Coordinates of C-alpha atoms and ligand atoms in Angstrom, one line a residue:
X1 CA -11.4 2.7 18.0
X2 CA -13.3 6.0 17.2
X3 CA -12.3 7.7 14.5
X4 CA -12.0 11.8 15.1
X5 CA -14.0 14.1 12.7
X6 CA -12.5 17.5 12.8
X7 CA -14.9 19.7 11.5
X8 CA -14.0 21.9 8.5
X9 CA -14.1 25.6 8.5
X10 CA -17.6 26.8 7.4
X11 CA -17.9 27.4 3.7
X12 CA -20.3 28.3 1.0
X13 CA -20.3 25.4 -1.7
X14 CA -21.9 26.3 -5.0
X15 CA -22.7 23.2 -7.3
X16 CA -23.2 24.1 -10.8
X17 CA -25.5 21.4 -12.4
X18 CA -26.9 20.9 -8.5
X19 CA -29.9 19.5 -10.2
X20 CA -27.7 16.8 -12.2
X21 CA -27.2 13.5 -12.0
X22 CA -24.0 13.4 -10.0
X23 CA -24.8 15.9 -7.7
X24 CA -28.3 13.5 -6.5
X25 CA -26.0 10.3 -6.4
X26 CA -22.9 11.5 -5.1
X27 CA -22.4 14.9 -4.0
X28 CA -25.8 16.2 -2.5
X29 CA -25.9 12.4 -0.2
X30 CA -22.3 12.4 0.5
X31 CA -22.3 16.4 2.2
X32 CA -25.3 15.2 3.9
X33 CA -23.0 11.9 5.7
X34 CA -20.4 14.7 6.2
X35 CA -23.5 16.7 8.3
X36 CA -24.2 13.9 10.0
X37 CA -20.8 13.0 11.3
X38 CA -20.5 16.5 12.3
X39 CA -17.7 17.2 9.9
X40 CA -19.8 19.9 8.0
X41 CA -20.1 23.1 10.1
X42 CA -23.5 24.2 11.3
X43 CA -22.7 27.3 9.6
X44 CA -22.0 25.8 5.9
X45 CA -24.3 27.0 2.9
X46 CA -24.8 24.7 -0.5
X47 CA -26.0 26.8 -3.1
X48 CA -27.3 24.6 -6.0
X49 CA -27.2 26.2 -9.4
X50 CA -28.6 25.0 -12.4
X51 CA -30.5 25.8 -15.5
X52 CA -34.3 24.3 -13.7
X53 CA -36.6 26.7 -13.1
X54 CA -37.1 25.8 -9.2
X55 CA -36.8 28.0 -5.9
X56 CA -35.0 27.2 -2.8
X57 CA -38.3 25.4 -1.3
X58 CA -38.3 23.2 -4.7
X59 CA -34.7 22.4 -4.0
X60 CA -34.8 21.2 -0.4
X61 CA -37.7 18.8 -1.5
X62 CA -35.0 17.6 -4.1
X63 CA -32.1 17.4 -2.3
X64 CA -34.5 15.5 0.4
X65 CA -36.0 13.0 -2.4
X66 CA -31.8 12.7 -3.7
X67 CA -31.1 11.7 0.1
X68 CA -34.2 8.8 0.1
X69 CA -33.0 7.6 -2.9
X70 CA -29.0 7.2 -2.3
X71 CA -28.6 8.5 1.4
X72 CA -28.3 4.7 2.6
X73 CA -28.0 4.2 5.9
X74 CA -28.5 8.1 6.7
X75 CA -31.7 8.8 4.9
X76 CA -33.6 7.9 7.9
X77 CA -32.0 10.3 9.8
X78 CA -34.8 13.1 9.5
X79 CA -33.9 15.4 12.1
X80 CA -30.1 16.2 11.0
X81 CA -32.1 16.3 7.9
X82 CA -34.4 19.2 8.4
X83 CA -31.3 21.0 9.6
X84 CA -29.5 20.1 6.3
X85 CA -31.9 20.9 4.3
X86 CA -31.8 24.6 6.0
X87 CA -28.3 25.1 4.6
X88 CA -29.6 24.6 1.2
X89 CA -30.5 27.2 -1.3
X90 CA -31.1 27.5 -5.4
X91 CA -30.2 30.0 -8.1
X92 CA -31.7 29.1 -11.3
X93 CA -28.7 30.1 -13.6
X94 CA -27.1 30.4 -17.1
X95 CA -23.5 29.3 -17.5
X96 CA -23.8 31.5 -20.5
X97 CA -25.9 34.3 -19.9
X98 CA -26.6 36.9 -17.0
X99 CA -29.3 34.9 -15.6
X100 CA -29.0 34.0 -11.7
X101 CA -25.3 35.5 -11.1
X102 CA -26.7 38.9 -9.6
X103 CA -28.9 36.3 -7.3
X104 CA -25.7 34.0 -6.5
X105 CA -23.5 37.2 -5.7
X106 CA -26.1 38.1 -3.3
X107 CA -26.2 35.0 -1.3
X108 CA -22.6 34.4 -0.5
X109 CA -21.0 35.6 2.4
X110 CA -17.6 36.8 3.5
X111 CA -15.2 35.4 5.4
X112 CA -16.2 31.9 4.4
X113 CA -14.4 29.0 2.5
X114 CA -15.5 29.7 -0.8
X115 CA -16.0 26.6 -3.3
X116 CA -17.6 26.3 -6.6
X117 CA -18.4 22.8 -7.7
X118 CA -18.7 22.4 -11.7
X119 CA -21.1 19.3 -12.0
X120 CA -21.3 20.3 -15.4
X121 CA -20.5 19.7 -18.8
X122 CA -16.6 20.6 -19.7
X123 CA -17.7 22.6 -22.7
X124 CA -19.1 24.9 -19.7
X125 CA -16.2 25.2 -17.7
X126 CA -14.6 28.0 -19.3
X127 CA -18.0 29.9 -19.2
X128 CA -18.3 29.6 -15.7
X129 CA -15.1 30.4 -14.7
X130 CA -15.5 33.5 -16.9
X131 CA -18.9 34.7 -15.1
X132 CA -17.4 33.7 -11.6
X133 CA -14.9 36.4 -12.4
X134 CA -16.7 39.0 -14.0
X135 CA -19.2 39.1 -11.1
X136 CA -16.5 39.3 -8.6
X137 CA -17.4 35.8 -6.6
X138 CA -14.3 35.2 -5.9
X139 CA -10.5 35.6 -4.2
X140 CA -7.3 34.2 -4.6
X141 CA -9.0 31.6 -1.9
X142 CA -11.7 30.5 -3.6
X143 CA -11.2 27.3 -5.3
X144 CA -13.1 25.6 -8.3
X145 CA -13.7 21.6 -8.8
X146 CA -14.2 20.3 -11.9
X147 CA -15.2 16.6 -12.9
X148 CA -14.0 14.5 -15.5
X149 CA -14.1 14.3 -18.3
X150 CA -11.1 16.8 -18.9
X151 CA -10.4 17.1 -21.9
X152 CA -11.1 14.0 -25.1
X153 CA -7.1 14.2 -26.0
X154 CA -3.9 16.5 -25.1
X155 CA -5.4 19.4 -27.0
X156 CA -8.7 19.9 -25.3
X157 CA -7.0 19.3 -21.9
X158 CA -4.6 22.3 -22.8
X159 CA -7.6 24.5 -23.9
X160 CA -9.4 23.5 -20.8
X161 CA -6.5 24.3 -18.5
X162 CA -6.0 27.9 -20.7
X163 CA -9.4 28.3 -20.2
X164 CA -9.0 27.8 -16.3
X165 CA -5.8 29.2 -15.7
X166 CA -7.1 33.0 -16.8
X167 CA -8.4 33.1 -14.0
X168 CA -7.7 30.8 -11.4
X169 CA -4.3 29.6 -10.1
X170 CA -3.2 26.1 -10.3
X171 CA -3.5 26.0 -6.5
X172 CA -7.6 27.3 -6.3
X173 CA -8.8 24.2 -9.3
X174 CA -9.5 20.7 -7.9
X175 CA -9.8 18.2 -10.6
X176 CA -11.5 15.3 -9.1
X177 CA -11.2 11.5 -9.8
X178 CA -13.0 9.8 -7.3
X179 CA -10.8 7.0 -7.3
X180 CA -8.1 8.9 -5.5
X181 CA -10.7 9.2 -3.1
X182 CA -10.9 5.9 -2.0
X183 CA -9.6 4.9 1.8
X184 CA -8.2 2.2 0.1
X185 CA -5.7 4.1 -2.6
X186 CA -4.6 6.2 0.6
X187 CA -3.9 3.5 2.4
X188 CA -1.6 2.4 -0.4
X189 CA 0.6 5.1 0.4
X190 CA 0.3 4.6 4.4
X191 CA 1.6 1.0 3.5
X192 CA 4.1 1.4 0.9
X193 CA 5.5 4.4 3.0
X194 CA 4.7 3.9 6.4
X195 CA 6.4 1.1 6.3
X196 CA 10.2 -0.5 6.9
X197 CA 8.3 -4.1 5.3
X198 CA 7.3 -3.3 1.8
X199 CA 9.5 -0.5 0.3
X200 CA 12.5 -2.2 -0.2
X201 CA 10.9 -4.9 -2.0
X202 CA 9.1 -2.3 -4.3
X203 CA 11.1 -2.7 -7.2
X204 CA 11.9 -4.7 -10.5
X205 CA 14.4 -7.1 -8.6
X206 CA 11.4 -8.8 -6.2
X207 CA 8.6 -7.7 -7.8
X208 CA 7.9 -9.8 -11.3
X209 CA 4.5 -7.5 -12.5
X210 CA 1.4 -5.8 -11.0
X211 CA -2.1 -6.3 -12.4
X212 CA -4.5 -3.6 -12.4
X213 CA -8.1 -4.5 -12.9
X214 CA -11.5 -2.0 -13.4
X215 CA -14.1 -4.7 -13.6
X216 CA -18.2 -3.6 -14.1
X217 CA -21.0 -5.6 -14.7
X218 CA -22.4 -2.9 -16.4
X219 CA -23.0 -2.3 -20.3
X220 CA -23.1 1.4 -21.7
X221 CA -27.0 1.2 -21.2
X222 CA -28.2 5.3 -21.3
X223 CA -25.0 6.5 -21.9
X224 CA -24.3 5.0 -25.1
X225 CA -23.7 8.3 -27.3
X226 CA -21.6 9.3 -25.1
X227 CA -19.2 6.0 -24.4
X228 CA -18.8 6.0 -28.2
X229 CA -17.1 9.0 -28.5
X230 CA -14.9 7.8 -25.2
X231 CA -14.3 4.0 -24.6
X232 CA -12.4 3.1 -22.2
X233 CA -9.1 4.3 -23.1
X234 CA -10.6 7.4 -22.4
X235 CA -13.0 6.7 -19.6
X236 CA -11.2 4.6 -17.3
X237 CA -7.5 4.5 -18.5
X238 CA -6.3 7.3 -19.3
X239 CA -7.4 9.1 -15.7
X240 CA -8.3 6.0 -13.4
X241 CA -6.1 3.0 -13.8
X242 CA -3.3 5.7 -14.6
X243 CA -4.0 7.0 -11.1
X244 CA -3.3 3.9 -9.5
X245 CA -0.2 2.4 -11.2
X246 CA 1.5 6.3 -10.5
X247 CA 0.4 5.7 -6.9
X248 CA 2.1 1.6 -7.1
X249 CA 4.8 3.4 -9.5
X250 CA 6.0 6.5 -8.0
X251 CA 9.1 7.2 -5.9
X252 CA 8.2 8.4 -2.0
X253 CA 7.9 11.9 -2.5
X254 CA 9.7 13.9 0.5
X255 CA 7.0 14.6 2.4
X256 CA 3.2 14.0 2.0
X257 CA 3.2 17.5 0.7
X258 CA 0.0 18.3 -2.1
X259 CA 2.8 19.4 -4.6
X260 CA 5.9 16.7 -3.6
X261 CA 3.1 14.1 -4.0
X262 CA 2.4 15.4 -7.6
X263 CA 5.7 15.7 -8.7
X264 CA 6.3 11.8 -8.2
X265 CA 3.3 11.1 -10.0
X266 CA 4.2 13.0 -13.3
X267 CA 7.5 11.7 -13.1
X268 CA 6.1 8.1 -13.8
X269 CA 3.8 9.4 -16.2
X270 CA 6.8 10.8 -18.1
X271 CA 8.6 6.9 -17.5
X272 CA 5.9 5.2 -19.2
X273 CA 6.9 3.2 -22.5
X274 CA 4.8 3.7 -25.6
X275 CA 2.8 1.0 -25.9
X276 CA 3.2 -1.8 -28.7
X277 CA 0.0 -2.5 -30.7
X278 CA 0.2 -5.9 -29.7
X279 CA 0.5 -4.9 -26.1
X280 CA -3.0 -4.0 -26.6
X281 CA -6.3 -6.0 -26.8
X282 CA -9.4 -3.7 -27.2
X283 CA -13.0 -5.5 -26.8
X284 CA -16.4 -4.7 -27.5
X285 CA -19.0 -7.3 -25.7
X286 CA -21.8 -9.3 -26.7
X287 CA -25.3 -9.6 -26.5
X288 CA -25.9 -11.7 -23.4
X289 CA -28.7 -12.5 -20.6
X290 CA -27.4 -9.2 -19.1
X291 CA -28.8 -7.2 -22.2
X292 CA -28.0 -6.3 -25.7
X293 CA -24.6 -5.6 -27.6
X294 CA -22.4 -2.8 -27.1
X295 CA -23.1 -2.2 -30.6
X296 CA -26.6 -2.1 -29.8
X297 CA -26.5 -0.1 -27.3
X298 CA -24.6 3.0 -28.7
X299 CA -26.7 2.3 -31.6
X300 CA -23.9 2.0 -34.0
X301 CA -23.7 -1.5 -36.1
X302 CA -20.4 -0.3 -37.2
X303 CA -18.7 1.2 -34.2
X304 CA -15.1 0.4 -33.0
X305 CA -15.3 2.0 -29.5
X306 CA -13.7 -0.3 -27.0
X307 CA -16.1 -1.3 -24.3
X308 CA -12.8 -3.6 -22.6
X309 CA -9.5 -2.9 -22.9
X310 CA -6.3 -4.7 -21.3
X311 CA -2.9 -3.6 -21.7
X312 CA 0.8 -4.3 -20.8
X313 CA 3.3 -1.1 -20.3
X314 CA 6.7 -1.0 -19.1
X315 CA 7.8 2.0 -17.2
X316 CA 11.3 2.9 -18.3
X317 CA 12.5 4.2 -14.9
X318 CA 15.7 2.2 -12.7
X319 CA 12.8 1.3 -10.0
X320 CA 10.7 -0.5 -12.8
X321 CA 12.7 -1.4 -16.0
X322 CA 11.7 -4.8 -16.2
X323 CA 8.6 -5.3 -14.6
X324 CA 5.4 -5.1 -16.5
X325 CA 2.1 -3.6 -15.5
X326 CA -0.9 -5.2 -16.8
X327 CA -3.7 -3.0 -16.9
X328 CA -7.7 -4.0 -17.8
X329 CA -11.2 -2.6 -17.5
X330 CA -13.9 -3.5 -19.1
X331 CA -17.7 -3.4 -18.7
X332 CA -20.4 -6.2 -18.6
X333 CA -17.6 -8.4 -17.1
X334 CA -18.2 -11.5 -14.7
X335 CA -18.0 -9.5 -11.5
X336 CA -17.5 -5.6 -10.3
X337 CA -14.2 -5.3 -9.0
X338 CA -11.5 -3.0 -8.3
X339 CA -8.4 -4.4 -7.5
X340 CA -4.3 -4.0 -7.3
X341 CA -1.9 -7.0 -7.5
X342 CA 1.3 -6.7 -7.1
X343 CA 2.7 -10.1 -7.6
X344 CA 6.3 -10.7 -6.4
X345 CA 9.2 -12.8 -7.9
X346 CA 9.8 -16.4 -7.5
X347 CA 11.8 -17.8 -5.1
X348 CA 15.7 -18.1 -6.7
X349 CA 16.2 -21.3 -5.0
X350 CA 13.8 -23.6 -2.8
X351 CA 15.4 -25.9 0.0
X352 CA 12.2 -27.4 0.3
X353 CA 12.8 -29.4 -3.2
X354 CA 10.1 -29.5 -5.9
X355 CA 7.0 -27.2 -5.1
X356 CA 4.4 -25.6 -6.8
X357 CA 4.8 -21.9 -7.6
X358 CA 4.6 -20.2 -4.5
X359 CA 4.5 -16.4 -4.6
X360 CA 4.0 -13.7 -2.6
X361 CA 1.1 -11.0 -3.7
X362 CA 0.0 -8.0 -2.3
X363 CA -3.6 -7.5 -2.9
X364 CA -5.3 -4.6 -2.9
X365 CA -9.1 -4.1 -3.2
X366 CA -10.8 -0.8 -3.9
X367 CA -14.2 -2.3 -4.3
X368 CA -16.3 -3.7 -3.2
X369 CA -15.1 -4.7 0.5
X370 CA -11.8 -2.0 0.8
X371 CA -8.8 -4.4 1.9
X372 CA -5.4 -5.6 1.4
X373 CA -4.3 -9.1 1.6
X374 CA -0.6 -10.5 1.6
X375 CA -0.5 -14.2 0.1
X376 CA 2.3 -15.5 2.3
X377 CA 3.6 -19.0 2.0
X378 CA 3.2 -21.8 4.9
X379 CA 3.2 -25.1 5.7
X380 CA 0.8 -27.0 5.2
X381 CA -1.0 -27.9 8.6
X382 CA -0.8 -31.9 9.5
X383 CA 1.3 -34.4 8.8
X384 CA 2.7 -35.5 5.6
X385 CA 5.9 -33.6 5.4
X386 CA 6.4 -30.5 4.5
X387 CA 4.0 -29.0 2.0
X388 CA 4.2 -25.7 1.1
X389 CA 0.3 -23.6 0.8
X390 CA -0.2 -19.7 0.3
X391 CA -2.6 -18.6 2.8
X392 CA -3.7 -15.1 2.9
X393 CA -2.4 -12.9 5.7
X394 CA -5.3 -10.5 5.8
X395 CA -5.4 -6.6 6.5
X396 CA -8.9 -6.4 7.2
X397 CA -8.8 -3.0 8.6
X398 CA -12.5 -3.7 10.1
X399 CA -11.0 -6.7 12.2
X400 CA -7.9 -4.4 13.1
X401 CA -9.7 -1.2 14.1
X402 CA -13.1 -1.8 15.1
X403 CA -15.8 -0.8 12.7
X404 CA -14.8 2.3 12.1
X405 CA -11.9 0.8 10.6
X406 CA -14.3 -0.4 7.8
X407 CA -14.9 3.0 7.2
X408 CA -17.0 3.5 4.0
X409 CA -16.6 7.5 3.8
X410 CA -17.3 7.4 -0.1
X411 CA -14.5 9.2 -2.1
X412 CA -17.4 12.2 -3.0
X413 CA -17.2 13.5 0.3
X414 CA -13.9 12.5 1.4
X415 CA -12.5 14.7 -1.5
X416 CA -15.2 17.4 -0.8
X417 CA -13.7 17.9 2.4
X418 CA -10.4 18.3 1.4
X419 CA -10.7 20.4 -1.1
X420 CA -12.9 22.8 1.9
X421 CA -9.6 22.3 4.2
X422 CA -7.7 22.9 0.9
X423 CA -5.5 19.8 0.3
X424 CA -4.8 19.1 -3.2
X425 CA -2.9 15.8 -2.3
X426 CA -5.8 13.5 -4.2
X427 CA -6.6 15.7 -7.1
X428 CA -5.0 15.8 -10.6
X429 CA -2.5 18.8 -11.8
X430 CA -2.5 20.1 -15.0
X431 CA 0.4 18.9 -16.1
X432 CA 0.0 15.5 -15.0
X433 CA -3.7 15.4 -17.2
X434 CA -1.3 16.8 -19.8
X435 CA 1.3 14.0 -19.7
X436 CA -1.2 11.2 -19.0
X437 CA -2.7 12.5 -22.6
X438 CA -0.1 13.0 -24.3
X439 CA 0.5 9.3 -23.8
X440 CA -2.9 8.3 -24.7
X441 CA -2.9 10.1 -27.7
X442 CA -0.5 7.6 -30.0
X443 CA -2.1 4.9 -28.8
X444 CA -5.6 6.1 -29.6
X445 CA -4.6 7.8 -33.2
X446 CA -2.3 4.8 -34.1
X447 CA -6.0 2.5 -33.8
X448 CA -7.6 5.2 -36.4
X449 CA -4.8 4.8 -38.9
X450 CA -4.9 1.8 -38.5
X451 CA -8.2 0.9 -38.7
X452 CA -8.2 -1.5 -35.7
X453 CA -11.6 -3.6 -35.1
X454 CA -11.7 -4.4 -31.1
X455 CA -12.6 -8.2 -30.6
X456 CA -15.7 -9.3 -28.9
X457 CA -16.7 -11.0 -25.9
X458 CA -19.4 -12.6 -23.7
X459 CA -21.1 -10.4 -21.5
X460 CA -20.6 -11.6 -18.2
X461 CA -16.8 -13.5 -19.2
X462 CA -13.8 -11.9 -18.1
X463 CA -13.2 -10.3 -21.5
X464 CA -11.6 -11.3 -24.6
X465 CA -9.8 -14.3 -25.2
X466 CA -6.5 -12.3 -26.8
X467 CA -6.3 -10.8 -23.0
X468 CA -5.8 -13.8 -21.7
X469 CA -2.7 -14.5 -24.4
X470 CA -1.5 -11.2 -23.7
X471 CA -0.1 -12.7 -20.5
X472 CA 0.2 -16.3 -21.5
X473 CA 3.0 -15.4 -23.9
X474 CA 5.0 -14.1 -20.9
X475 CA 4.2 -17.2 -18.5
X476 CA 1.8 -15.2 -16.1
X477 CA -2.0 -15.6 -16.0
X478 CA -4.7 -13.1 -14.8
X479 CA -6.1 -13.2 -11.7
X480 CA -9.8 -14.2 -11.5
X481 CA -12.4 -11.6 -11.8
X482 CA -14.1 -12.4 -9.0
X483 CA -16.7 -10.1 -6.4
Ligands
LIG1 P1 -26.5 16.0 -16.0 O1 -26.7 16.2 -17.4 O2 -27.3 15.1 -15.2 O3 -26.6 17.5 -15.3 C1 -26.1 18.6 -15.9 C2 -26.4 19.8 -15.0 O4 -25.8 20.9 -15.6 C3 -27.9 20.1 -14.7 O5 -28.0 20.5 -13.4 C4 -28.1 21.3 -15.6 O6 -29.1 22.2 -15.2 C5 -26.8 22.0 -15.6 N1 -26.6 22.9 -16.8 C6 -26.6 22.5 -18.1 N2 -26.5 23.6 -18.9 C7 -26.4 24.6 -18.0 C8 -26.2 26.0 -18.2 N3 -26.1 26.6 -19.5 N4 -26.1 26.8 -17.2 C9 -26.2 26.3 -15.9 N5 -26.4 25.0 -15.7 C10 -26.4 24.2 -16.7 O7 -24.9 15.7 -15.8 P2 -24.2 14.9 -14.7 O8 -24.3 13.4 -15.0 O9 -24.6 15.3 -13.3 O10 -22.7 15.2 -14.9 C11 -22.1 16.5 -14.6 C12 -20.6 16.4 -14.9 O11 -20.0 15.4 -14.1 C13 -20.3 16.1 -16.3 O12 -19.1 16.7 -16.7 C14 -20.0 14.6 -16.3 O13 -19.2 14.2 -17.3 C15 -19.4 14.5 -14.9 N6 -19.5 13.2 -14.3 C16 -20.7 12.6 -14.0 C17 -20.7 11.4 -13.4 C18 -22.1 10.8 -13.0 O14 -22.0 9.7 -12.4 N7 -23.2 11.3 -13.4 C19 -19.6 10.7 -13.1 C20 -18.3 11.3 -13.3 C21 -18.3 12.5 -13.9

């Protein structure tokens, strides 16, 4: 099966910080798969804009040296490359001064899509908005994308969304996580609501918890001043995992509508429980073959920032009262993994006599290898009566639909795309950042007053011991970190 590319309309993307780190690993390679696939318009323009004193030539051999390095499979592809690199153009800018903005105004065009990409620092985000307005770039079309992190706690997400909101409507700003991205977490939705099979099963009565897991091999390692002010309450929870269990969590919205979507999502943000203290285990990890502490490496003998975290939360809704949702993420674990369970009851009554626990569970992998798997119950081929095995009934949409059905669009582009066609569906309102903060915040002040010291583990284990008893004392178990 082909899958159709429908070009966008042509645009002019600006990417503040288009000199950063992101934009060379993720956004500069990932337009240049959306070029190649003929999805970008021959008429598109990238402006980058950063502080670097460069000119356009400068930038093109940049963009081309970003492309060698993380272009994969594409970076060969030189002559869709020369005529990439021809869309491509630099402003040396201040987010802070007049420098550069005459320069920008100059180079964009009308009629065009206009978006401006802020692959910067949050503390600029308010500046730039500011200039974009005073040096009338844009119209109630343009639309603004702005990275994580937003905001460190409830208050800094409102002032950022203030800061935003004088002069852009909610409808023109695009906050991005990249895990919404994934063809994966949309397929969740095509599944749970596509579908007569699952969504009657989708609540507390069949379904006895769901497991969320973030898994990295990685420590901190250069970014170690600024994981200690985060952790991974911050980094990864409070944005990422909450993401997914809202997408598991939410009721269908009435139609696949930006805004109906949305509205589901807050609504389970607004469901969930407070969390217990001993609901929580917090880790920091070891020294190990992999490399030193996490101490060590945010250079802090004394810090208690997280580095793992596991958690169990109830959302207090009639869909989920009941059932738990187990969330963890940690880094320098046994194995990089991204995965969903959702792990259904117990049968109420076997005819088959004594058995081992047989389950059903829906598993869903974000990375690596993008699948779902149902763990269905058979027989046990041969003789000998009948024994009961779970096999795995696998959705491999690469077996179902070709290779294009293993379709590894990275979430970068995929969300570039839509917010060009201007689909808000995958990107995070203010009021949902809001909520999903102001349920973070007691959790995170209540470890302050507290004075709570997180555990440690081995690098390379599957995290803290005291994670493990976090679901031992209700009879369930982890599933195995595994790549
Ligand atoms: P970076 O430090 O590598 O790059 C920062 C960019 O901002 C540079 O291009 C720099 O020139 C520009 N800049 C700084 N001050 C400026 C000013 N006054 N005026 C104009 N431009 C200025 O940062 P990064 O890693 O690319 O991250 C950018 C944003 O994306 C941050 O908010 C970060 O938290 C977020 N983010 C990054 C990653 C990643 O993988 N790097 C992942 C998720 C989110």
């Amino acid at each position: 099966m082909v899958s159709r590319v429908i070009p966008v309309d042509p645009f002019d993307l600006v990417i503040f910080g288009g000199t950063g780190d992101l934009a060379r690993r993720k956004i500069l390679p990932g337009l240049f798969r959306r070029f190649c696939a003929g999805q970008m318009p021959p008429e598109a323009c990238v402006v980058g804009a950063a502080r670097a004193d460069m000119d356009t030539d400068g930038y093109r051999a940049f963009v081309g040296e970003a492309i060698a390095e993380f272009g994969g499979d594409i970076a060969n592809d030189t002559e869709n490359l020369g005529a990439f690199l021809q869309r491509m153009s630099y402003v040396s800018i201040d987010a802070r001064g007049e420098k550069g903005w005459i320069e920008l105004a100059g180079l964009m065009r009308e009629s065009m899509v206009r978006a401006f990409y802020f692959s910067v620092a949050p503390g600029l985000f308010g500046d730039l908005a500011e200039r974009l307005n005073q040096h009338g770039l844009t119209d109630a079309d343009s639309r603004i994308v702005v990275e994580k992190p937003f905001g460190r706690d409830l208050a800094t997400a409102k002032e950022l969304n203030r800061d935003l909101a004088a002069y852009f409507d909610e409808g023109q700003i695009y906050r991005i996580d990249h895990y919404l991205g994934k063809e994966t977490v949309q397929n969740l939705m095509a599944v749970r609501f596509g579908n007569m099979l699952f969504e009657p099963l989708w609540n507390s009565q069949y379904v006895d918890h769901i497991q969320i897991t973030v898994a990295e091999t990685v420590g901190v390692g250069g970014r170690g001043e600024y994981y200690d002010k985060s952790g991974a309450m911050r980094d990864m929870v409070q944005n990422h995992l909450m993401q997914l269990l809202c997408l598991i969590a939410m009721e269908p919205p009435s139609k696949f509508d930006p805004d109906a979507v949305r509205d589901e999502k807050l609504k389970v943000i607004r469901a969930l429980d407070a969390v217990e203290p001993h609901h929580i285990v917090r880790g920091q990890y070891e020294a190990g073959e992999e490399g030193p502490s996490f101490r060590e490496e945010v250079n802090d003998p004394r810090s208690r920032t997280e580095s793992y975290i596991a958690m169990k939360i109830g959302v207090s809704n009639w869909r989920w009262a009941g059932t738990p949702f187990y969330l963890r993420t940690g880094k320098r674990l046994k194995a990089r993994c991204s995965e969903i369970h959702v792990v259904f009851k117990e049968l109420n009554h076997s005819i088959f006599g004594e058995q081992e626990d047989h389950r059903n569970v829906l598993s869903i992998r974000l990375q690596p290898n993008e699948g779902m798997t149902l763990g269905v119950t058979i027989k046990e081929p041969g003789p000998g009566g009948m024994r009961l095995v779970d096999v795995p009934l696998d959705m491999s949409f690469a077996d179902a639909l070709g290779a294009d059905g293993a379709d590894q669009t990275d979430a970068y582009e995929r969300l570039i795309m839509d917010v060009i066609r201007g689909n808000q569906t995958l990107f995070m309102r203010g009021d949902e950042v809001e909520a999903a903060w102001a349920w973070t915040d007691p959790i995170i002040n209540g470890w302050h007053t507290r004075g709570d010291v997180p555990k440690t583990y081995d690098s390379g284990s599957e995290g803290p011991v005291d994670a493990v008893q976090l679901l031992a004392r209700d009879t369930r178990v982890w599933r195995k970190v595994s790549s």
